[in-house]
mmCIF file of C-alpha atoms and ligand atoms in Angstrom:
data_model
loop_
_atom_site.group_PDB
_atom_site.id
_atom_site.type_symbol
_atom_site.label_atom_id
_atom_site.label_comp_id
_atom_site.label_asym_id
_atom_site.label_seq_id
_atom_site.Cartn_x
_atom_site.Cartn_y
_atom_site.Cartn_z
ATOM 1 C CA UNK A 1 9.666 -29.499 -31.887
ATOM 2 C CA UNK A 2 7.516 -26.910 -30.265
ATOM 3 C CA UNK A 3 8.461 -25.124 -27.051
ATOM 4 C CA UNK A 4 6.990 -26.298 -23.788
ATOM 5 C CA UNK A 5 3.296 -25.780 -23.081
ATOM 6 C CA UNK A 6 2.830 -24.019 -19.761
ATOM 7 C CA UNK A 7 -0.207 -23.765 -17.498
ATOM 8 C CA UNK A 8 -0.551 -20.098 -18.340
ATOM 9 C CA UNK A 9 1.076 -17.393 -20.429
ATOM 10 C CA UNK A 10 0.951 -13.683 -19.665
ATOM 11 C CA UNK A 11 -1.181 -11.745 -22.116
ATOM 12 C CA UNK A 12 0.810 -9.032 -23.900
ATOM 13 C CA UNK A 13 -0.801 -6.567 -26.310
ATOM 14 C CA UNK A 14 0.936 -5.661 -29.608
ATOM 15 C CA UNK A 15 3.984 -3.633 -28.561
ATOM 16 C CA UNK A 16 3.354 -0.869 -31.114
ATOM 17 C CA UNK A 17 -0.008 -0.189 -29.456
ATOM 18 C CA UNK A 18 1.675 0.366 -26.112
ATOM 19 C CA UNK A 19 4.247 2.860 -27.424
ATOM 20 C CA UNK A 20 1.823 5.828 -27.740
ATOM 21 C CA UNK A 21 0.837 5.358 -24.085
ATOM 22 C CA UNK A 22 4.503 5.469 -23.103
ATOM 23 C CA UNK A 23 5.110 8.599 -25.192
ATOM 24 C CA UNK A 24 2.201 10.297 -23.489
ATOM 25 C CA UNK A 25 3.487 9.348 -20.031
ATOM 26 C CA UNK A 26 6.938 10.698 -20.975
ATOM 27 C CA UNK A 27 5.324 13.983 -22.005
ATOM 28 C CA UNK A 28 3.234 14.237 -18.857
ATOM 29 C CA UNK A 29 6.283 13.547 -16.660
ATOM 30 C CA UNK A 30 3.969 12.055 -14.030
ATOM 31 C CA UNK A 31 4.819 8.470 -13.087
ATOM 32 C CA UNK A 32 2.746 7.597 -10.025
ATOM 33 C CA UNK A 33 0.528 8.999 -7.207
ATOM 34 C CA UNK A 34 -2.955 8.874 -8.693
ATOM 35 C CA UNK A 35 -1.914 10.025 -12.169
ATOM 36 C CA UNK A 36 -3.933 10.324 -15.376
ATOM 37 C CA UNK A 37 -3.785 6.631 -16.368
ATOM 38 C CA UNK A 38 -4.418 5.513 -12.800
ATOM 39 C CA UNK A 39 -7.661 7.506 -12.774
ATOM 40 C CA UNK A 40 -8.600 6.326 -16.269
ATOM 41 C CA UNK A 41 -8.057 2.699 -15.309
ATOM 42 C CA UNK A 42 -10.141 3.012 -12.142
ATOM 43 C CA UNK A 43 -12.971 4.441 -14.245
ATOM 44 C CA UNK A 44 -12.649 1.802 -16.952
ATOM 45 C CA UNK A 45 -12.550 -1.050 -14.452
ATOM 46 C CA UNK A 46 -15.611 0.186 -12.545
ATOM 47 C CA UNK A 47 -17.445 0.143 -15.840
ATOM 48 C CA UNK A 48 -16.147 -3.211 -17.095
ATOM 49 C CA UNK A 49 -16.629 -4.962 -13.762
ATOM 50 C CA UNK A 50 -19.969 -3.249 -12.970
ATOM 51 C CA UNK A 51 -18.772 -2.171 -9.522
ATOM 52 C CA UNK A 52 -19.278 1.214 -7.810
ATOM 53 C CA UNK A 53 -15.766 1.888 -6.415
ATOM 54 C CA UNK A 54 -12.320 0.450 -6.989
ATOM 55 C CA UNK A 55 -8.888 1.331 -5.631
ATOM 56 C CA UNK A 56 -5.839 0.164 -7.595
ATOM 57 C CA UNK A 57 -2.783 -1.431 -6.015
ATOM 58 C CA UNK A 58 0.709 -2.462 -7.008
ATOM 59 C CA UNK A 59 -0.112 -6.160 -6.462
ATOM 60 C CA UNK A 60 -2.884 -8.371 -5.111
ATOM 61 C CA UNK A 61 -1.377 -9.079 -1.710
ATOM 62 C CA UNK A 62 -1.304 -5.501 -0.367
ATOM 63 C CA UNK A 63 -5.069 -5.039 -0.868
ATOM 64 C CA UNK A 64 -5.639 -8.240 1.131
ATOM 65 C CA UNK A 65 -3.578 -6.747 3.968
ATOM 66 C CA UNK A 66 -5.169 -3.311 3.677
ATOM 67 C CA UNK A 67 -8.707 -4.708 3.563
ATOM 68 C CA UNK A 68 -8.095 -6.083 7.046
ATOM 69 C CA UNK A 69 -6.751 -2.715 8.247
ATOM 70 C CA UNK A 70 -9.603 -0.757 6.673
ATOM 71 C CA UNK A 71 -12.215 -2.842 8.502
ATOM 72 C CA UNK A 72 -10.263 -3.025 11.799
ATOM 73 C CA UNK A 73 -10.132 -6.802 11.718
ATOM 74 C CA UNK A 74 -8.394 -8.394 14.733
ATOM 75 C CA UNK A 75 -8.326 -11.653 16.689
ATOM 76 C CA UNK A 76 -9.363 -14.616 14.538
ATOM 77 C CA UNK A 77 -10.485 -14.879 10.932
ATOM 78 C CA UNK A 78 -12.088 -17.922 9.351
ATOM 79 C CA UNK A 79 -10.507 -18.808 6.023
ATOM 80 C CA UNK A 80 -9.819 -21.614 3.574
ATOM 81 C CA UNK A 81 -6.624 -23.658 3.380
ATOM 82 C CA UNK A 82 -7.285 -24.298 -0.330
ATOM 83 C CA UNK A 83 -5.888 -21.127 -1.883
ATOM 84 C CA UNK A 84 -2.698 -19.355 -2.829
ATOM 85 C CA UNK A 85 -0.610 -18.753 0.278
ATOM 86 C CA UNK A 86 -1.079 -14.942 0.175
ATOM 87 C CA UNK A 87 -4.629 -15.283 1.539
ATOM 88 C CA UNK A 88 -3.379 -16.569 4.898
ATOM 89 C CA UNK A 89 -0.160 -14.534 4.898
ATOM 90 C CA UNK A 90 -2.247 -11.333 4.817
ATOM 91 C CA UNK A 91 -3.794 -12.389 8.141
ATOM 92 C CA UNK A 92 -0.410 -13.183 9.653
ATOM 93 C CA UNK A 93 0.971 -9.763 8.633
ATOM 94 C CA UNK A 94 -1.907 -8.178 10.558
ATOM 95 C CA UNK A 95 -1.279 -10.276 13.676
ATOM 96 C CA UNK A 96 -4.520 -12.183 13.095
ATOM 97 C CA UNK A 97 -4.898 -15.890 13.809
ATOM 98 C CA UNK A 98 -6.128 -17.814 10.775
ATOM 99 C CA UNK A 99 -8.776 -20.445 11.498
ATOM 100 C CA UNK A 100 -8.993 -22.972 8.680
ATOM 101 C CA UNK A 101 -12.338 -24.476 7.729
ATOM 102 C CA UNK A 102 -12.836 -27.244 5.164
ATOM 103 C CA UNK A 103 -14.078 -26.695 1.604
ATOM 104 C CA UNK A 104 -17.090 -27.925 -0.378
ATOM 105 C CA UNK A 105 -16.813 -31.045 -2.497
ATOM 106 C CA UNK A 106 -18.642 -29.346 -5.368
ATOM 107 C CA UNK A 107 -16.501 -26.230 -5.815
ATOM 108 C CA UNK A 108 -13.431 -26.292 -3.574
ATOM 109 C CA UNK A 109 -14.709 -23.110 -1.914
ATOM 110 C CA UNK A 110 -15.001 -22.561 1.846
ATOM 111 C CA UNK A 111 -17.940 -24.695 3.076
ATOM 112 C CA UNK A 112 -20.432 -22.277 4.607
ATOM 113 C CA UNK A 113 -22.059 -25.127 6.533
ATOM 114 C CA UNK A 114 -18.862 -25.587 8.545
ATOM 115 C CA UNK A 115 -18.174 -21.931 9.347
ATOM 116 C CA UNK A 116 -20.445 -21.525 12.351
ATOM 117 C CA UNK A 117 -18.730 -24.290 14.367
ATOM 118 C CA UNK A 118 -15.425 -22.411 14.026
ATOM 119 C CA UNK A 119 -16.700 -19.049 15.295
ATOM 120 C CA UNK A 120 -15.412 -17.977 18.741
ATOM 121 C CA UNK A 121 -15.781 -14.696 20.671
ATOM 122 C CA UNK A 122 -12.530 -13.596 18.977
ATOM 123 C CA UNK A 123 -13.795 -14.085 15.413
ATOM 124 C CA UNK A 124 -14.134 -10.773 13.571
ATOM 125 C CA UNK A 125 -14.310 -11.796 9.914
ATOM 126 C CA UNK A 126 -14.571 -14.512 7.276
ATOM 127 C CA UNK A 127 -12.093 -14.498 4.391
ATOM 128 C CA UNK A 128 -13.274 -16.884 1.673
ATOM 129 C CA UNK A 129 -11.785 -17.304 -1.809
ATOM 130 C CA UNK A 130 -13.721 -17.716 -5.078
ATOM 131 C CA UNK A 131 -11.425 -20.578 -6.080
ATOM 132 C CA UNK A 132 -10.944 -20.959 -9.857
ATOM 133 C CA UNK A 133 -13.405 -18.069 -10.216
ATOM 134 C CA UNK A 134 -16.367 -20.181 -9.064
ATOM 135 C CA UNK A 135 -18.478 -17.965 -6.795
ATOM 136 C CA UNK A 136 -18.678 -18.972 -3.140
ATOM 137 C CA UNK A 137 -22.073 -19.532 -1.555
ATOM 138 C CA UNK A 138 -22.216 -15.794 -0.866
ATOM 139 C CA UNK A 139 -25.755 -15.844 0.508
ATOM 140 C CA UNK A 140 -24.976 -18.566 3.021
ATOM 141 C CA UNK A 141 -21.784 -16.824 4.098
ATOM 142 C CA UNK A 142 -23.440 -13.405 4.444
ATOM 143 C CA UNK A 143 -26.224 -14.858 6.564
ATOM 144 C CA UNK A 144 -23.728 -16.239 9.074
ATOM 145 C CA UNK A 145 -21.727 -13.005 9.064
ATOM 146 C CA UNK A 146 -24.850 -10.929 9.721
ATOM 147 C CA UNK A 147 -26.014 -13.201 12.519
ATOM 148 C CA UNK A 148 -22.655 -12.904 14.270
ATOM 149 C CA UNK A 149 -21.923 -9.274 13.408
ATOM 150 C CA UNK A 150 -18.682 -10.089 11.592
ATOM 151 C CA UNK A 151 -17.229 -8.892 8.267
ATOM 152 C CA UNK A 152 -16.694 -10.743 4.992
ATOM 153 C CA UNK A 153 -13.651 -10.061 2.814
ATOM 154 C CA UNK A 154 -13.487 -12.033 -0.423
ATOM 155 C CA UNK A 155 -10.184 -12.954 -1.985
ATOM 156 C CA UNK A 156 -11.520 -12.592 -5.522
ATOM 157 C CA UNK A 157 -8.096 -12.887 -7.192
ATOM 158 C CA UNK A 158 -9.548 -15.514 -9.564
ATOM 159 C CA UNK A 159 -12.886 -13.822 -10.114
ATOM 160 C CA UNK A 160 -12.126 -10.862 -12.411
ATOM 161 C CA UNK A 161 -15.291 -10.172 -14.395
ATOM 162 C CA UNK A 162 -17.208 -13.093 -12.917
ATOM 163 C CA UNK A 163 -20.949 -12.451 -12.753
ATOM 164 C CA UNK A 164 -23.867 -14.341 -11.282
ATOM 165 C CA UNK A 165 -27.229 -13.734 -12.951
ATOM 166 C CA UNK A 166 -25.748 -10.650 -14.624
ATOM 167 C CA UNK A 167 -24.487 -9.144 -11.348
ATOM 168 C CA UNK A 168 -20.820 -8.801 -10.412
ATOM 169 C CA UNK A 169 -19.642 -11.260 -7.798
ATOM 170 C CA UNK A 170 -17.202 -8.545 -6.636
ATOM 171 C CA UNK A 171 -19.898 -6.563 -4.837
ATOM 172 C CA UNK A 172 -20.570 -9.426 -2.403
ATOM 173 C CA UNK A 173 -19.377 -9.103 1.185
ATOM 174 C CA UNK A 174 -17.752 -5.966 2.609
ATOM 175 C CA UNK A 175 -14.700 -5.894 0.337
ATOM 176 C CA UNK A 176 -13.260 -7.929 -2.539
ATOM 177 C CA UNK A 177 -9.636 -8.074 -3.627
ATOM 178 C CA UNK A 178 -8.376 -8.613 -7.148
ATOM 179 C CA UNK A 179 -4.950 -9.553 -8.491
ATOM 180 C CA UNK A 180 -3.622 -8.398 -11.860
ATOM 181 C CA UNK A 181 -0.505 -10.556 -11.658
ATOM 182 C CA UNK A 182 1.054 -11.645 -14.941
ATOM 183 C CA UNK A 183 -0.373 -15.157 -14.571
ATOM 184 C CA UNK A 184 -3.987 -14.033 -14.163
ATOM 185 C CA UNK A 185 -6.541 -13.654 -16.954
ATOM 186 C CA UNK A 186 -6.309 -9.861 -16.747
ATOM 187 C CA UNK A 187 -2.852 -8.503 -15.972
ATOM 188 C CA UNK A 188 -0.897 -5.282 -15.448
ATOM 189 C CA UNK A 189 2.353 -7.324 -15.019
ATOM 190 C CA UNK A 190 1.954 -6.888 -11.251
ATOM 191 C CA UNK A 191 -1.126 -5.187 -9.891
ATOM 192 C CA UNK A 192 -4.291 -5.566 -7.894
ATOM 193 C CA UNK A 193 -7.314 -3.760 -6.506
ATOM 194 C CA UNK A 194 -9.884 -3.466 -3.757
ATOM 195 C CA UNK A 195 -13.554 -3.235 -4.672
ATOM 196 C CA UNK A 196 -15.779 -1.467 -2.136
ATOM 197 C CA UNK A 197 -19.351 -0.232 -1.777
ATOM 198 C CA UNK A 198 -19.028 3.434 -0.861
ATOM 199 C CA UNK A 199 -16.942 6.523 -1.327
ATOM 200 C CA UNK A 200 -16.002 6.816 2.329
ATOM 201 C CA UNK A 201 -14.380 3.382 2.389
ATOM 202 C CA UNK A 202 -12.690 4.075 -0.962
ATOM 203 C CA UNK A 203 -11.162 7.224 0.544
ATOM 204 C CA UNK A 204 -9.935 5.330 3.592
ATOM 205 C CA UNK A 205 -8.362 2.677 1.350
ATOM 206 C CA UNK A 206 -6.736 5.376 -0.791
ATOM 207 C CA UNK A 207 -5.201 6.908 2.358
ATOM 208 C CA UNK A 208 -3.994 3.532 3.581
ATOM 209 C CA UNK A 209 -2.229 2.736 0.307
ATOM 210 C CA UNK A 210 -0.465 6.134 0.318
ATOM 211 C CA UNK A 211 1.224 6.171 3.756
ATOM 212 C CA UNK A 212 -1.947 7.483 5.390
ATOM 213 C CA UNK A 213 -1.621 10.890 3.707
ATOM 214 C CA UNK A 214 -4.927 12.787 3.640
ATOM 215 C CA UNK A 215 -3.295 15.989 2.404
ATOM 216 C CA UNK A 216 0.140 17.474 1.954
ATOM 217 C CA UNK A 217 0.770 17.783 5.662
ATOM 218 C CA UNK A 218 -1.746 15.443 7.240
ATOM 219 C CA UNK A 219 -1.187 11.770 8.028
ATOM 220 C CA UNK A 220 -4.276 10.051 9.436
ATOM 221 C CA UNK A 221 -2.965 6.556 10.097
ATOM 222 C CA UNK A 222 0.108 4.371 9.629
ATOM 223 C CA UNK A 223 -0.435 3.579 5.961
ATOM 224 C CA UNK A 224 1.827 1.780 3.546
ATOM 225 C CA UNK A 225 2.901 2.224 -0.067
ATOM 226 C CA UNK A 226 0.585 0.186 -2.276
ATOM 227 C CA UNK A 227 0.256 2.512 -5.267
ATOM 228 C CA UNK A 228 0.051 1.403 -8.900
ATOM 229 C CA UNK A 229 2.266 3.418 -11.278
ATOM 230 C CA UNK A 230 1.286 5.069 -14.550
ATOM 231 C CA UNK A 231 3.131 2.628 -16.823
ATOM 232 C CA UNK A 232 1.302 -0.392 -15.502
ATOM 233 C CA UNK A 233 -2.002 1.492 -15.301
ATOM 234 C CA UNK A 234 -1.608 2.270 -19.020
ATOM 235 C CA UNK A 235 -0.814 -1.382 -19.773
ATOM 236 C CA UNK A 236 -3.971 -2.253 -17.866
ATOM 237 C CA UNK A 237 -6.063 0.086 -20.006
ATOM 238 C CA UNK A 238 -4.683 -1.454 -23.181
ATOM 239 C CA UNK A 239 -5.003 -5.056 -21.946
ATOM 240 C CA UNK A 240 -8.632 -4.415 -21.032
ATOM 241 C CA UNK A 241 -9.394 -3.940 -24.742
ATOM 242 C CA UNK A 242 -8.226 -7.488 -25.439
ATOM 243 C CA UNK A 243 -9.783 -9.140 -22.428
ATOM 244 C CA UNK A 244 -13.072 -10.317 -23.920
ATOM 245 C CA UNK A 245 -11.318 -11.942 -26.873
ATOM 246 C CA UNK A 246 -8.829 -13.754 -24.611
ATOM 247 C CA UNK A 247 -11.666 -14.966 -22.374
ATOM 248 C CA UNK A 248 -13.466 -16.235 -25.476
ATOM 249 C CA UNK A 249 -10.348 -18.206 -26.482
ATOM 250 C CA UNK A 250 -10.212 -19.715 -23.014
ATOM 251 C CA UNK A 251 -13.902 -20.586 -23.203
ATOM 252 C CA UNK A 252 -13.336 -22.543 -26.420
ATOM 253 C CA UNK A 253 -10.472 -24.482 -24.817
ATOM 254 C CA UNK A 254 -12.547 -25.212 -21.704
ATOM 255 C CA UNK A 255 -15.366 -26.474 -23.918
ATOM 256 C CA UNK A 256 -13.041 -28.887 -25.676
ATOM 257 C CA UNK A 257 -11.399 -30.133 -22.473
ATOM 258 C CA UNK A 258 -14.814 -30.678 -20.926
ATOM 259 C CA UNK A 259 -16.121 -32.601 -23.908
ATOM 260 C CA UNK A 260 -13.101 -34.879 -24.237
ATOM 261 C CA UNK A 261 -12.214 -35.442 -20.588
ATOM 262 C CA UNK A 262 -15.689 -35.768 -19.110
ATOM 263 C CA UNK A 263 -16.030 -39.498 -19.771
ATOM 264 C CA UNK A 264 -12.600 -40.668 -18.626
ATOM 265 C CA UNK A 265 -13.028 -42.987 -15.638
ATOM 266 C CA UNK A 266 -11.255 -41.655 -12.555
ATOM 267 C CA UNK A 267 -11.075 -38.040 -13.708
ATOM 268 C CA UNK A 268 -13.451 -35.514 -12.208
ATOM 269 C CA UNK A 269 -14.009 -31.987 -13.458
ATOM 270 C CA UNK A 270 -15.998 -29.289 -11.684
ATOM 271 C CA UNK A 271 -19.627 -28.834 -12.714
ATOM 272 C CA UNK A 272 -20.529 -26.113 -15.143
ATOM 273 C CA UNK A 273 -22.562 -23.355 -13.557
ATOM 274 C CA UNK A 274 -25.120 -22.059 -16.063
ATOM 275 C CA UNK A 275 -26.057 -18.773 -14.360
ATOM 276 C CA UNK A 276 -22.382 -17.753 -14.022
ATOM 277 C CA UNK A 277 -20.361 -15.633 -16.456
ATOM 278 C CA UNK A 278 -17.002 -17.328 -15.998
ATOM 279 C CA UNK A 279 -13.551 -16.010 -16.919
ATOM 280 C CA UNK A 280 -12.158 -19.505 -17.632
ATOM 281 C CA UNK A 281 -8.899 -18.769 -15.846
ATOM 282 C CA UNK A 282 -8.272 -22.345 -14.695
ATOM 283 C CA UNK A 283 -9.180 -25.847 -15.786
ATOM 284 C CA UNK A 284 -8.629 -28.146 -12.808
ATOM 285 C CA UNK A 285 -9.002 -31.918 -13.095
ATOM 286 C CA UNK A 286 -9.019 -34.333 -10.147
ATOM 287 C CA UNK A 287 -7.468 -37.787 -10.394
ATOM 288 C CA UNK A 288 -8.836 -40.858 -8.594
ATOM 289 C CA UNK A 289 -5.878 -43.238 -8.670
ATOM 290 C CA UNK A 290 -7.943 -46.420 -8.269
ATOM 291 C CA UNK A 291 -10.216 -45.690 -11.183
ATOM 292 C CA UNK A 292 -7.769 -43.878 -13.459
ATOM 293 C CA UNK A 293 -4.880 -46.284 -12.944
ATOM 294 C CA UNK A 294 -2.140 -43.874 -11.917
ATOM 295 C CA UNK A 295 -2.028 -41.140 -9.322
ATOM 296 C CA UNK A 296 -1.960 -37.383 -9.816
ATOM 297 C CA UNK A 297 1.794 -36.999 -9.486
ATOM 298 C CA UNK A 298 2.423 -39.727 -12.070
ATOM 299 C CA UNK A 299 0.113 -38.009 -14.551
ATOM 300 C CA UNK A 300 1.774 -34.690 -13.740
ATOM 301 C CA UNK A 301 5.199 -36.195 -14.510
ATOM 302 C CA UNK A 302 3.869 -37.931 -17.616
ATOM 303 C CA UNK A 303 2.612 -34.596 -18.991
ATOM 304 C CA UNK A 304 5.966 -33.029 -18.120
ATOM 305 C CA UNK A 305 7.790 -35.718 -20.086
ATOM 306 C CA UNK A 306 5.814 -34.462 -23.094
ATOM 307 C CA UNK A 307 6.875 -30.889 -22.322
ATOM 308 C CA UNK A 308 3.439 -30.020 -20.938
ATOM 309 C CA UNK A 309 3.509 -28.185 -17.644
ATOM 310 C CA UNK A 310 0.286 -28.347 -15.645
ATOM 311 C CA UNK A 311 0.303 -26.965 -12.101
ATOM 312 C CA UNK A 312 -0.896 -28.528 -8.888
ATOM 313 C CA UNK A 313 -3.008 -25.553 -7.765
ATOM 314 C CA UNK A 314 -3.410 -25.732 -4.776
ATOM 315 C CA UNK A 315 -0.873 -28.158 -3.437
ATOM 316 C CA UNK A 316 0.427 -28.296 -0.765
ATOM 317 C CA UNK A 317 -2.432 -26.889 1.317
ATOM 318 C CA UNK A 318 -1.646 -23.595 3.088
ATOM 319 C CA UNK A 319 -2.377 -25.303 6.412
ATOM 320 C CA UNK A 320 0.627 -27.621 5.908
ATOM 321 C CA UNK A 321 3.193 -24.822 5.548
ATOM 322 C CA UNK A 322 5.646 -24.194 8.403
ATOM 323 C CA UNK A 323 4.065 -21.015 9.863
ATOM 324 C CA UNK A 324 0.575 -22.571 10.039
ATOM 325 C CA UNK A 325 0.948 -26.344 10.441
ATOM 326 C CA UNK A 326 0.779 -26.322 14.242
ATOM 327 C CA UNK A 327 -2.537 -24.463 14.466
ATOM 328 C CA UNK A 328 -5.417 -26.560 15.828
ATOM 329 C CA UNK A 329 -7.462 -25.874 12.728
ATOM 330 C CA UNK A 330 -4.625 -27.114 10.486
ATOM 331 C CA UNK A 331 -5.178 -30.718 11.630
ATOM 332 C CA UNK A 332 -5.691 -32.685 8.380
ATOM 333 C CA UNK A 333 -8.454 -34.770 10.028
ATOM 334 C CA UNK A 334 -10.519 -31.576 10.158
ATOM 335 C CA UNK A 335 -9.864 -30.739 6.504
ATOM 336 C CA UNK A 336 -10.595 -33.961 4.607
ATOM 337 C CA UNK A 337 -12.006 -32.413 1.444
ATOM 338 C CA UNK A 338 -9.346 -29.736 1.136
ATOM 339 C CA UNK A 339 -6.719 -32.463 1.536
ATOM 340 C CA UNK A 340 -8.388 -34.607 -1.100
ATOM 341 C CA UNK A 341 -8.505 -31.672 -3.543
ATOM 342 C CA UNK A 342 -4.857 -30.765 -2.894
ATOM 343 C CA UNK A 343 -3.698 -34.356 -3.354
ATOM 344 C CA UNK A 344 -5.583 -35.047 -6.574
ATOM 345 C CA UNK A 345 -5.628 -31.778 -8.535
ATOM 346 C CA UNK A 346 -3.841 -30.742 -11.708
ATOM 347 C CA UNK A 347 -4.683 -27.489 -13.466
ATOM 348 C CA UNK A 348 -4.321 -28.074 -17.187
ATOM 349 C CA UNK A 349 -2.705 -25.490 -19.462
ATOM 350 C CA UNK A 350 -5.253 -22.763 -20.122
ATOM 351 C CA UNK A 351 -4.444 -19.540 -21.954
ATOM 352 C CA UNK A 352 -4.974 -17.497 -25.106
ATOM 353 C CA UNK A 353 -1.743 -18.788 -26.696
ATOM 354 C CA UNK A 354 -2.729 -22.486 -26.843
ATOM 355 C CA UNK A 355 -3.545 -23.805 -30.292
ATOM 356 C CA UNK A 356 -5.726 -26.710 -31.288
ATOM 357 C CA UNK A 357 -2.772 -29.103 -31.582
ATOM 358 C CA UNK A 358 -1.653 -28.300 -28.045
ATOM 359 C CA UNK A 359 -5.109 -28.984 -26.649
ATOM 360 C CA UNK A 360 -5.566 -32.191 -28.668
ATOM 361 C CA UNK A 361 -2.164 -33.377 -27.589
ATOM 362 C CA UNK A 362 -2.895 -32.789 -23.902
ATOM 363 C CA UNK A 363 -6.205 -34.635 -24.200
ATOM 364 C CA UNK A 364 -4.538 -37.520 -26.039
ATOM 365 C CA UNK A 365 -1.936 -37.992 -23.338
ATOM 366 C CA UNK A 366 -4.550 -37.965 -20.584
ATOM 367 C CA UNK A 367 -6.762 -40.439 -22.473
ATOM 368 C CA UNK A 368 -3.937 -42.825 -23.356
ATOM 369 C CA UNK A 369 -2.843 -42.923 -19.783
ATOM 370 C CA UNK A 370 -6.194 -44.253 -18.655
ATOM 371 C CA UNK A 371 -5.942 -47.297 -20.950
ATOM 372 C CA UNK A 372 -2.766 -48.520 -19.242
HETATM 373 C C1 LIG B 401 -2.636 -14.440 -7.247
HETATM 374 C C2 LIG B 401 -3.332 -14.564 -5.974
HETATM 375 C C3 LIG B 401 -3.136 -13.676 -4.894
HETATM 376 C C4 LIG B 401 -2.017 -12.689 -4.815
HETATM 377 O O1 LIG B 401 -1.881 -11.839 -5.810
HETATM 378 P P1 LIG B 401 -0.508 -11.114 -6.155
HETATM 379 O O2 LIG B 401 -0.975 -10.118 -7.157
HETATM 380 O O3 LIG B 401 0.406 -12.142 -6.741
HETATM 381 O O4 LIG B 401 0.038 -10.486 -4.927
HETATM 382 C C5 LIG B 401 -3.938 -13.789 -3.774
HETATM 383 N N1 LIG B 401 -4.858 -14.750 -3.674
HETATM 384 C C6 LIG B 401 -5.057 -15.648 -4.646
HETATM 385 C C7 LIG B 401 -6.117 -16.675 -4.470
HETATM 386 C C8 LIG B 401 -4.291 -15.606 -5.821
HETATM 387 O O5 LIG B 401 -4.477 -16.531 -6.763
#
């Protein structure tokens, strides 16, 4: 029997193609601190992503924290509870109070219609997430931010390469963060980045990720170490060559899931968005127990019994975790949609390594279950 089918699988290029990069790094004897491959990758990513400036990081969480430092964010920040926990942790590490606001039924993204009611004199920014790579209502969010003179920082960890009407979603707001973690569509094993609009901000971010050094003997601010090394920058350059073909594989799988799952009573999938270039990183389905016959956790276990490992992204909600559960805004009565999403979601396996049998098998199990 085949090995287990997991929700994702890290993309790895052919090893023999990586060896020449390693040999070159060995010859250069330069392992980190804005080296050759670091610069090459920043250039290549600006081009691929159609963004003006990017600063690379050693993971996706440090850029979230540094974005807040770079823009002097303090007090309170409005954010979504329906995300990976790092989004809120970055606020906590900066001594900022997270204020949770509910999400939209259509996308799972922060509901821009509910933001204004949560703004107080202490609010300095909004930190939304493009969940599953679906763009937030960026226009609606920007309008509120402009009216109140506050910043917008997007956690775009799921939105690598996502475009709306041919324009990168990563240039929305003041800053966008990316993650190149092994589980994401584009990976450098661990890695991440900040996308910004101008050279001055890029410079500030580059100082902040290198202890605040602005020269050999000048430290401008209390920075941190967030640098990406040469080995992972080189892996990033190589992986970028394979990205479009892996996204295409994911697209085919998404197409098949959509076609075969769409009509199952009690299972909802998110709408397709025709003007969006998606990266097909996730395929979430939402289970209505009454109509489908069993609840989410039962289906999750059922899939597991067949060696298929979906993931309940994002469950539990961030607002239910110990450090945040006592905040006023964490009250579940104020977050009905986020709670519904968290309690009904399963992300189905979605990666370049799935074959047709795997996908058919997953669909078969989900369909059979609904006849019970
Ligand atoms: C993966 C992820 C992060 C954190 O990225 P790391 O690279 O693992 O530090 C942040 N936010 C979201 C929404 C993520 O999915």
